PDB file of C-alpha atoms in Angstrom:
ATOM      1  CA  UNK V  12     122.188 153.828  79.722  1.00 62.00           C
ATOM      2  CA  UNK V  13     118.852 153.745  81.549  1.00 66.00           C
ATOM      3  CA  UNK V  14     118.985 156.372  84.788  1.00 77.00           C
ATOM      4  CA  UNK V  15     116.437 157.055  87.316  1.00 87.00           C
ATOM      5  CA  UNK V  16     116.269 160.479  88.735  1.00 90.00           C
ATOM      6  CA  UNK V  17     114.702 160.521  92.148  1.00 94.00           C
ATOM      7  CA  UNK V  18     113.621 163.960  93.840  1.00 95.00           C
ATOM      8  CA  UNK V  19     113.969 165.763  96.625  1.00 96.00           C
ATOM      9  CA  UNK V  20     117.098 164.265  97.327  1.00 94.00           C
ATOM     10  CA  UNK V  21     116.943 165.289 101.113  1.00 95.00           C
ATOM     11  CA  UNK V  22     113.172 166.347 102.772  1.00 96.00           C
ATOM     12  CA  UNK V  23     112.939 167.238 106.552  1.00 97.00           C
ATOM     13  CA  UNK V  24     109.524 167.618 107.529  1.00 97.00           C
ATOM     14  CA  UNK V  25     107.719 167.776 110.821  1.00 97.00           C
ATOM     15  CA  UNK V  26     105.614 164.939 112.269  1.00 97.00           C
ATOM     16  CA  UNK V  27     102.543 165.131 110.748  1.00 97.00           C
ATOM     17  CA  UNK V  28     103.290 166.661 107.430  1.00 98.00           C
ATOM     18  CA  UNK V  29     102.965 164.845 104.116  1.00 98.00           C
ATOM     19  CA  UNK V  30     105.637 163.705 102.453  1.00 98.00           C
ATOM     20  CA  UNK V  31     106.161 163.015  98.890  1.00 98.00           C
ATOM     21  CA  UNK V  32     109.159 161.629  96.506  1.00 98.00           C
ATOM     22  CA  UNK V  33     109.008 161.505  93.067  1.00 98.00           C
ATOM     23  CA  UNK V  34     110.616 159.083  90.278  1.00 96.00           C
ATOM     24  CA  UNK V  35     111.564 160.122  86.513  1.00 95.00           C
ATOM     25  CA  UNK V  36     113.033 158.174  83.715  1.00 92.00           C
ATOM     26  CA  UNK V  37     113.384 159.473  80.455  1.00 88.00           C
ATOM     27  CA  UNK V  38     111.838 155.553  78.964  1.00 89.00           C
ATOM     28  CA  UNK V  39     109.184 153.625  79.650  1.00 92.00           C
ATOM     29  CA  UNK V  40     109.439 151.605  82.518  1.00 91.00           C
ATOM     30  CA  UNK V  41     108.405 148.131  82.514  1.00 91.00           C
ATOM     31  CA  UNK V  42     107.844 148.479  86.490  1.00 92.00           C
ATOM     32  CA  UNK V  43     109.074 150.475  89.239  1.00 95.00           C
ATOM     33  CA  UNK V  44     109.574 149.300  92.835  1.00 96.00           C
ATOM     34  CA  UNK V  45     109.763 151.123  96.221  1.00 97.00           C
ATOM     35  CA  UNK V  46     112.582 150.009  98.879  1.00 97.00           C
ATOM     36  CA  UNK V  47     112.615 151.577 102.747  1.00 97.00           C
ATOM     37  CA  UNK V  48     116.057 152.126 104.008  1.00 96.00           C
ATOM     38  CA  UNK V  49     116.538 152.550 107.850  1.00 96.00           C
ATOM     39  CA  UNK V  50     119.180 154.432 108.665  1.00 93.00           C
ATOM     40  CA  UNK V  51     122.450 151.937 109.323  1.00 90.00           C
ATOM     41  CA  UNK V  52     119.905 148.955 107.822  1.00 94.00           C
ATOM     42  CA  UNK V  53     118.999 147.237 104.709  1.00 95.00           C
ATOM     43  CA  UNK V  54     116.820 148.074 101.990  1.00 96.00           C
ATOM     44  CA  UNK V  55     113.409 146.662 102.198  1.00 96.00           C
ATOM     45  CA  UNK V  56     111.001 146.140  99.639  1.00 96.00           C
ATOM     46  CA  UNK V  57     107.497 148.292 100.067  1.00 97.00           C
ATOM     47  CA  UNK V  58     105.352 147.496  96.679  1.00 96.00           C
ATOM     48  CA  UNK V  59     105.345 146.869  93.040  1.00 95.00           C
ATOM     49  CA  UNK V  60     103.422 148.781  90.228  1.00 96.00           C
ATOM     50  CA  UNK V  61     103.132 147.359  86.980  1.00 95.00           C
ATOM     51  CA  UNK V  62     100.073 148.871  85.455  1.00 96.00           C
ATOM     52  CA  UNK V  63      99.858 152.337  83.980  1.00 97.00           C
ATOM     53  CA  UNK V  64      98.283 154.538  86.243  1.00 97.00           C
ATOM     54  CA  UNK V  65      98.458 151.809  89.010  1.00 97.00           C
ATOM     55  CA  UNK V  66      97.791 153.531  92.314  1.00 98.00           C
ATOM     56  CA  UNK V  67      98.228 151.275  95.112  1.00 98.00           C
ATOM     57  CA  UNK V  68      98.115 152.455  99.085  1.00 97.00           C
ATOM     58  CA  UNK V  69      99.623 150.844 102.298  1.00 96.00           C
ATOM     59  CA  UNK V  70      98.250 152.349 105.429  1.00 96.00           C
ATOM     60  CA  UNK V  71      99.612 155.974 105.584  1.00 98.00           C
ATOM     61  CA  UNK V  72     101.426 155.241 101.982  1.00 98.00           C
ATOM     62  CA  UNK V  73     100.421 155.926  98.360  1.00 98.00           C
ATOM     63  CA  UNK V  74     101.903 154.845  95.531  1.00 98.00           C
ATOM     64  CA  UNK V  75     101.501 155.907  91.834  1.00 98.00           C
ATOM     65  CA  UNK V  76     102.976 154.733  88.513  1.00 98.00           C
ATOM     66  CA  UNK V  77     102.383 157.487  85.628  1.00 97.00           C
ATOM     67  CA  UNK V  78      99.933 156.862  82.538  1.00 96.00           C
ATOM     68  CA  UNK V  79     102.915 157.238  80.337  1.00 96.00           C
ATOM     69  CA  UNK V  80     105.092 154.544  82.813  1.00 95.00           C
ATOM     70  CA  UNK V  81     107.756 157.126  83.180  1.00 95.00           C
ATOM     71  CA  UNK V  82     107.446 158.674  86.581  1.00 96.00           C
ATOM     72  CA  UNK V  83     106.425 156.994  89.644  1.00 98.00           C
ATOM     73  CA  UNK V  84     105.641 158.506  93.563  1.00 98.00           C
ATOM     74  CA  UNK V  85     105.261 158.068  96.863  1.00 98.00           C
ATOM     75  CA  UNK V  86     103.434 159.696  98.992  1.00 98.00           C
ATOM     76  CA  UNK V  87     102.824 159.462 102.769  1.00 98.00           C
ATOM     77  CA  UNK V  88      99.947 161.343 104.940  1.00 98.00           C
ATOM     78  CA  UNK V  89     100.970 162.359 108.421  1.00 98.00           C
ATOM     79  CA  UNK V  90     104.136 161.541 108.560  1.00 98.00           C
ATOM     80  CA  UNK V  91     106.042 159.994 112.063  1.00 97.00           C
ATOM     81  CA  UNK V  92     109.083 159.458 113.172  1.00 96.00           C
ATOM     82  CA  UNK V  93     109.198 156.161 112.715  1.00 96.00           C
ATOM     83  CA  UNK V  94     109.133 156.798 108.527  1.00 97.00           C
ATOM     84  CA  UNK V  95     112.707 158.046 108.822  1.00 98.00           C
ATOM     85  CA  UNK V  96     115.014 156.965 106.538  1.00 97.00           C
ATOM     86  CA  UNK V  97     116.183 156.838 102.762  1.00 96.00           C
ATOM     87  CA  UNK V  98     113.138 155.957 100.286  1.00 97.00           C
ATOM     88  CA  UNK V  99     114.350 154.298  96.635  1.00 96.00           C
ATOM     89  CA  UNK V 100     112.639 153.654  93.344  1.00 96.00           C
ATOM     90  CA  UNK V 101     114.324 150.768  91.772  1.00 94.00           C
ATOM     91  CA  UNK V 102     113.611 149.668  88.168  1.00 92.00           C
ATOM     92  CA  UNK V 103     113.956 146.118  86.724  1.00 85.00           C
ATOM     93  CA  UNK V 104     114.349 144.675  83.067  1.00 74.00           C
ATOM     94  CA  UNK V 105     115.542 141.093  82.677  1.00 67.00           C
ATOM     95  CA  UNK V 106     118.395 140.643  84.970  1.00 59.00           C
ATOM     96  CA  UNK V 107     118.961 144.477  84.889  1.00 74.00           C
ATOM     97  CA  UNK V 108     118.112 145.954  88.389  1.00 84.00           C
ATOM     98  CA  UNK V 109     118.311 150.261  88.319  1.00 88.00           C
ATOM     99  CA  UNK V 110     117.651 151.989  91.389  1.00 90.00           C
ATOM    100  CA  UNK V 111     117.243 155.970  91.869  1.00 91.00           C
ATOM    101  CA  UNK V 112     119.254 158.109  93.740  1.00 90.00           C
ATOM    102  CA  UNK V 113     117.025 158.160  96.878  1.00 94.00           C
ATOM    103  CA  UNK V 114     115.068 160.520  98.907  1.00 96.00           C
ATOM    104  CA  UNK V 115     116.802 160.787 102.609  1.00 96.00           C
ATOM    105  CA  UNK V 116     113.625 161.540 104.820  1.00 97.00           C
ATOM    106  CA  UNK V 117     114.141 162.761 108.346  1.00 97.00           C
ATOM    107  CA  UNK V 118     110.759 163.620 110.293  1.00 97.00           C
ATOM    108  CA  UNK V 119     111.188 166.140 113.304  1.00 94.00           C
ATOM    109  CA  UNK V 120     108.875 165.691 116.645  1.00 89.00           C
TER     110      UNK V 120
ATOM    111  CA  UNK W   9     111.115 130.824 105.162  1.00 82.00           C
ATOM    112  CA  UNK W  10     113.461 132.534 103.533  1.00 84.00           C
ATOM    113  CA  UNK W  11     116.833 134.151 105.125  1.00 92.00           C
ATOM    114  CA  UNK W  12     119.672 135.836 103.465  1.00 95.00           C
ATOM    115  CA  UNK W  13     122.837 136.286 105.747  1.00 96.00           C
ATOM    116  CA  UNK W  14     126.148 138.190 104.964  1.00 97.00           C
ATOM    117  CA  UNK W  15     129.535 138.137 106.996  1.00 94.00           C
ATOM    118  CA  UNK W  16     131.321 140.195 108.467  1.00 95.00           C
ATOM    119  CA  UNK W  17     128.877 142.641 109.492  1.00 95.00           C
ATOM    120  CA  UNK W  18     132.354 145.220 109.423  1.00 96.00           C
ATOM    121  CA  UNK W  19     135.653 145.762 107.975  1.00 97.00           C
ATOM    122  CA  UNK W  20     138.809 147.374 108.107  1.00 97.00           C
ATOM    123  CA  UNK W  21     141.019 146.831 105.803  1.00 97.00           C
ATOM    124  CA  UNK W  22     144.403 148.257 104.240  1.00 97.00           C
ATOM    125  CA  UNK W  23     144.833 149.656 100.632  1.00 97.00           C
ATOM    126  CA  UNK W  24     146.092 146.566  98.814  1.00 97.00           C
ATOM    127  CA  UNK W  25     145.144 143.884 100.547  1.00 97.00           C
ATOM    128  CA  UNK W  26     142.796 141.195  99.633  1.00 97.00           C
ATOM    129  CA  UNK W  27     138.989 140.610 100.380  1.00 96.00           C
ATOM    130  CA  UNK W  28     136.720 138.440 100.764  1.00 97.00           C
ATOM    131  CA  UNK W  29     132.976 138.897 101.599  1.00 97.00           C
ATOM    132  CA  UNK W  30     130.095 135.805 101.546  1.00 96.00           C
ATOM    133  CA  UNK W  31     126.625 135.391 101.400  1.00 97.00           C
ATOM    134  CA  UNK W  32     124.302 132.621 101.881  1.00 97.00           C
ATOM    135  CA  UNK W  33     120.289 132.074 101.132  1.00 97.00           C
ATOM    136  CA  UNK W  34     118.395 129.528 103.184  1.00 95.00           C
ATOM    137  CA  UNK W  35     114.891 128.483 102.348  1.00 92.00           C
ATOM    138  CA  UNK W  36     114.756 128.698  98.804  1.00 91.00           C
ATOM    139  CA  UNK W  37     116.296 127.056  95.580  1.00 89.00           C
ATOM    140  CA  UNK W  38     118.242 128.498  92.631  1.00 92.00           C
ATOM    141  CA  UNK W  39     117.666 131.873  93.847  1.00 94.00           C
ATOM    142  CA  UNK W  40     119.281 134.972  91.459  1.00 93.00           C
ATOM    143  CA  UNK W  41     122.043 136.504  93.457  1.00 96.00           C
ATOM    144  CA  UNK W  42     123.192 140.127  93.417  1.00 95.00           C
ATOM    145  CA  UNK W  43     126.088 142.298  94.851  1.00 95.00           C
ATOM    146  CA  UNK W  44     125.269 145.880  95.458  1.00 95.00           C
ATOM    147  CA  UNK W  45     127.699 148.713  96.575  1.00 94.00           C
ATOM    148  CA  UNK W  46     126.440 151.651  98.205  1.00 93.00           C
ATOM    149  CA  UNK W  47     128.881 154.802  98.904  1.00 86.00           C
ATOM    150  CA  UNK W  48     128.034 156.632 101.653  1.00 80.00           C
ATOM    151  CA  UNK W  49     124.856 158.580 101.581  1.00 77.00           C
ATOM    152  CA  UNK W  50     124.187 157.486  97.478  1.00 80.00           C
ATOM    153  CA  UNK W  51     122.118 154.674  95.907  1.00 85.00           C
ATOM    154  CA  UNK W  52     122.803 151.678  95.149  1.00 91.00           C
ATOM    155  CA  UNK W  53     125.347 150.173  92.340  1.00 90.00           C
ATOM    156  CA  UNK W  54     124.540 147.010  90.752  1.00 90.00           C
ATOM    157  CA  UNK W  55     128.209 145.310  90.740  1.00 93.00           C
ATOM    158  CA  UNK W  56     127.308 141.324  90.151  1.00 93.00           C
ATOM    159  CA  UNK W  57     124.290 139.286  89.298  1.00 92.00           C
ATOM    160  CA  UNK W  58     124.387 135.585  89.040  1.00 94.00           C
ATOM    161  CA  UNK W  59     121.149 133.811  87.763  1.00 92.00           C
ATOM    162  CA  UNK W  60     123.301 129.658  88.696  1.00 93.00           C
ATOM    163  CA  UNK W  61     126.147 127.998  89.720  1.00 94.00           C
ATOM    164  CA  UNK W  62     129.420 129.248  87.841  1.00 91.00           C
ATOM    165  CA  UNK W  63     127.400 132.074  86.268  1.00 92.00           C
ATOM    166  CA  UNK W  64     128.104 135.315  86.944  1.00 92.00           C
ATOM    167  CA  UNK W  65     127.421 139.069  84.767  1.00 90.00           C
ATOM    168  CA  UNK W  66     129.438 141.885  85.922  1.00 88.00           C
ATOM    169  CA  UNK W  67     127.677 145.565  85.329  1.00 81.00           C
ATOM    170  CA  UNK W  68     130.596 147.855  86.125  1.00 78.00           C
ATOM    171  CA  UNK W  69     134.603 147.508  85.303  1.00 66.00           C
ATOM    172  CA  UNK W  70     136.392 147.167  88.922  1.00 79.00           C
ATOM    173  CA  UNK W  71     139.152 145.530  90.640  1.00 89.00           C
ATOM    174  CA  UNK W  72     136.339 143.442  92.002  1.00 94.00           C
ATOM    175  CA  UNK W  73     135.221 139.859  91.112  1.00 95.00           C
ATOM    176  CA  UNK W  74     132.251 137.155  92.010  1.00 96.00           C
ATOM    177  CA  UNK W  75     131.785 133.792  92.408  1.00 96.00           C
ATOM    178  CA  UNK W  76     129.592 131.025  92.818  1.00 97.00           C
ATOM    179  CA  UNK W  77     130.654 128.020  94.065  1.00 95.00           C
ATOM    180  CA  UNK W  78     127.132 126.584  95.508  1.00 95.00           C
ATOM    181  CA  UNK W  79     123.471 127.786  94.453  1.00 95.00           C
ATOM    182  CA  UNK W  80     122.906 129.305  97.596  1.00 95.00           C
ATOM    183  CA  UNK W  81     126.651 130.606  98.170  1.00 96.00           C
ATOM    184  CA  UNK W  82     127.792 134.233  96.733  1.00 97.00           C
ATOM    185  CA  UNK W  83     130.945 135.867  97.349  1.00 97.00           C
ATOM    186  CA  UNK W  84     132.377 139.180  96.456  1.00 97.00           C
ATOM    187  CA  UNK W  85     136.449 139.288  96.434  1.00 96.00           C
ATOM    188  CA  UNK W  86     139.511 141.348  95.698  1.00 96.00           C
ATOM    189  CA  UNK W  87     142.922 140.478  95.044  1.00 95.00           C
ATOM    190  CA  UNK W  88     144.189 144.404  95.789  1.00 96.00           C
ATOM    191  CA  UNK W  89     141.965 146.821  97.521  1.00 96.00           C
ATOM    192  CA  UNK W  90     141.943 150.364  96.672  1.00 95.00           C
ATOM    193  CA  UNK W  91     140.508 153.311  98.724  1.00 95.00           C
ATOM    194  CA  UNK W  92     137.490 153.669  96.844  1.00 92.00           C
ATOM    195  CA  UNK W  93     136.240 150.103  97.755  1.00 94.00           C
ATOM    196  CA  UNK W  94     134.794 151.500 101.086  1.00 94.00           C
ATOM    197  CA  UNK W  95     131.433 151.339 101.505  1.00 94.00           C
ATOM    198  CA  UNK W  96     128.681 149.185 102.247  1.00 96.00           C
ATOM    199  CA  UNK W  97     128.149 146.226 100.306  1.00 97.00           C
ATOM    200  CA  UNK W  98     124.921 144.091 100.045  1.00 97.00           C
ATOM    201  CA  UNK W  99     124.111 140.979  98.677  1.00 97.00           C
ATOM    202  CA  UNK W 100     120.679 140.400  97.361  1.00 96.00           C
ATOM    203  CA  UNK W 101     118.217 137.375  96.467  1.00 95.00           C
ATOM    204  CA  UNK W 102     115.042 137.410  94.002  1.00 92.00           C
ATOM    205  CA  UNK W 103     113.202 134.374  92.705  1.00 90.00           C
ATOM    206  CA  UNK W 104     110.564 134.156  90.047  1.00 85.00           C
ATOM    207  CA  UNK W 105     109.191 138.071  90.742  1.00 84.00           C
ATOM    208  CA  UNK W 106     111.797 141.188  90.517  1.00 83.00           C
ATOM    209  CA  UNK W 107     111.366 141.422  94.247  1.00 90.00           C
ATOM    210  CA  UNK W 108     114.792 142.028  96.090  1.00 92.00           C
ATOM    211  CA  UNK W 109     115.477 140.580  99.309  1.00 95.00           C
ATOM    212  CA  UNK W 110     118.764 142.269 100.797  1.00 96.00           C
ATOM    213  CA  UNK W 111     120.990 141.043 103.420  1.00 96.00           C
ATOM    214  CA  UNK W 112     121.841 143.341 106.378  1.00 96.00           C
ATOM    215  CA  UNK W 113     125.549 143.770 104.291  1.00 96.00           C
ATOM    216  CA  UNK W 114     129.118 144.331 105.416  1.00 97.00           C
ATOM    217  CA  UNK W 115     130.438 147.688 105.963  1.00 96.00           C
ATOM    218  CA  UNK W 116     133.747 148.087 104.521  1.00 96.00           C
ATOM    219  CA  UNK W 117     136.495 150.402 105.281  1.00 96.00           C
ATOM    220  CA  UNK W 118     139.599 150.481 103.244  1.00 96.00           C
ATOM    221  CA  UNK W 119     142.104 152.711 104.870  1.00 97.00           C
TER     222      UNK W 119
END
């Protein structure tokens, strides 16, 4: 079946570095999604790309969805302590909901 | 707006005994409902999806099952727990867009 490969699995960085995960499928991906997990919380959604070559940012945050819809990132400039935690692709078809593997970030002050 | 709440917030429970975990969405109507497992430290696992009442799509074989008794009403349940049930399970809502909503989930321990 479909799999999402997410990469690094674990990045520690210190404050103010960039950060970046990336997302690979082997198919096309109709869309990709990016989810926030706090340590001990709940997954929350960050943004949708749907486009190819969509690049959308929020704040300190850049996301991109490949030309050929098959890899997807997420960057973020100056990184701080409050962006700890474990970042997830997810991809969606109808009713069929894949997420990757996660990136655990932890951000050192 | 819209809330999403799961109970209990944690569990112990014995190899072989039964479960029984519910969630409820507020503020919105014939929402799609999901169940999600997540071992420690991994992704998420897809384990339910129900897009109405009385319908529900399994993605994985298990010793678990799903039900939905009331459009807003989801619950997860096992007759006979095994030790690889632990972890942390969250339920889930979308509506017309893929979006996820997640509830804050019940940690499960099956010793």
């Amino acid at each position: 079946g479909q799999q999402v490969m997410q990469i690094p699995q674990y990045q520690h960085v210190q404050e103010g570095e960039d950060f970046t995960t990336y997302c690979n499928s082997s198919t096309t991906l109709s869309n990709i999604q990016w989810y926030k997990q706090r340590p001990g919380g709940h997954p929350v959604f960050l943004i949708q790309l749907v486009k190819s070559g969509e690049v959308k940012k929020q704040k300190r945050l850049t996301f991109q969805f490949g030309e050929a819809k098959k890899n997807s990132s997420l960057h973020i400039t100056a990184t701080q302590t409050t962006d700890v935690g474990t970042y997830f692709c997810m991809t969606s078809g109808t009713y069929k909901y894949i997420f990757g593997t996660g990136t655990r970030l932890k951000v050192l002050a | 707006s819209q809330t999403i709440h799961q109970w209990p917030a944690t569990l112990v429970q014995p190899v072989g005994s039964p479960l029984s975990l519910e969630c409820t969405v507020e503020g919105t109507s014939n929402p799609n409902l999901y169940w999600y497992r997540q071992a420690a430290g991994r992704g998420l696992q897809l384990l339910f999806y129900s897009v109405g009442i009385g319908q529900i799509s399994s993605e994985v074989p298990q010793n678990l099952s799903a039900s939905r008794p009331q459009d807003r009403q989801f619950i997860l349940s096992s007759k006979k727990l095994l030790l690889s049930d632990s972890g942390f399970y969250l339920c889930a809502w979308s509506g017309q867009t893929p979006k996820q909503y997640f509830g804050p989930g019940t940690r499960l321990t099956v010793t």
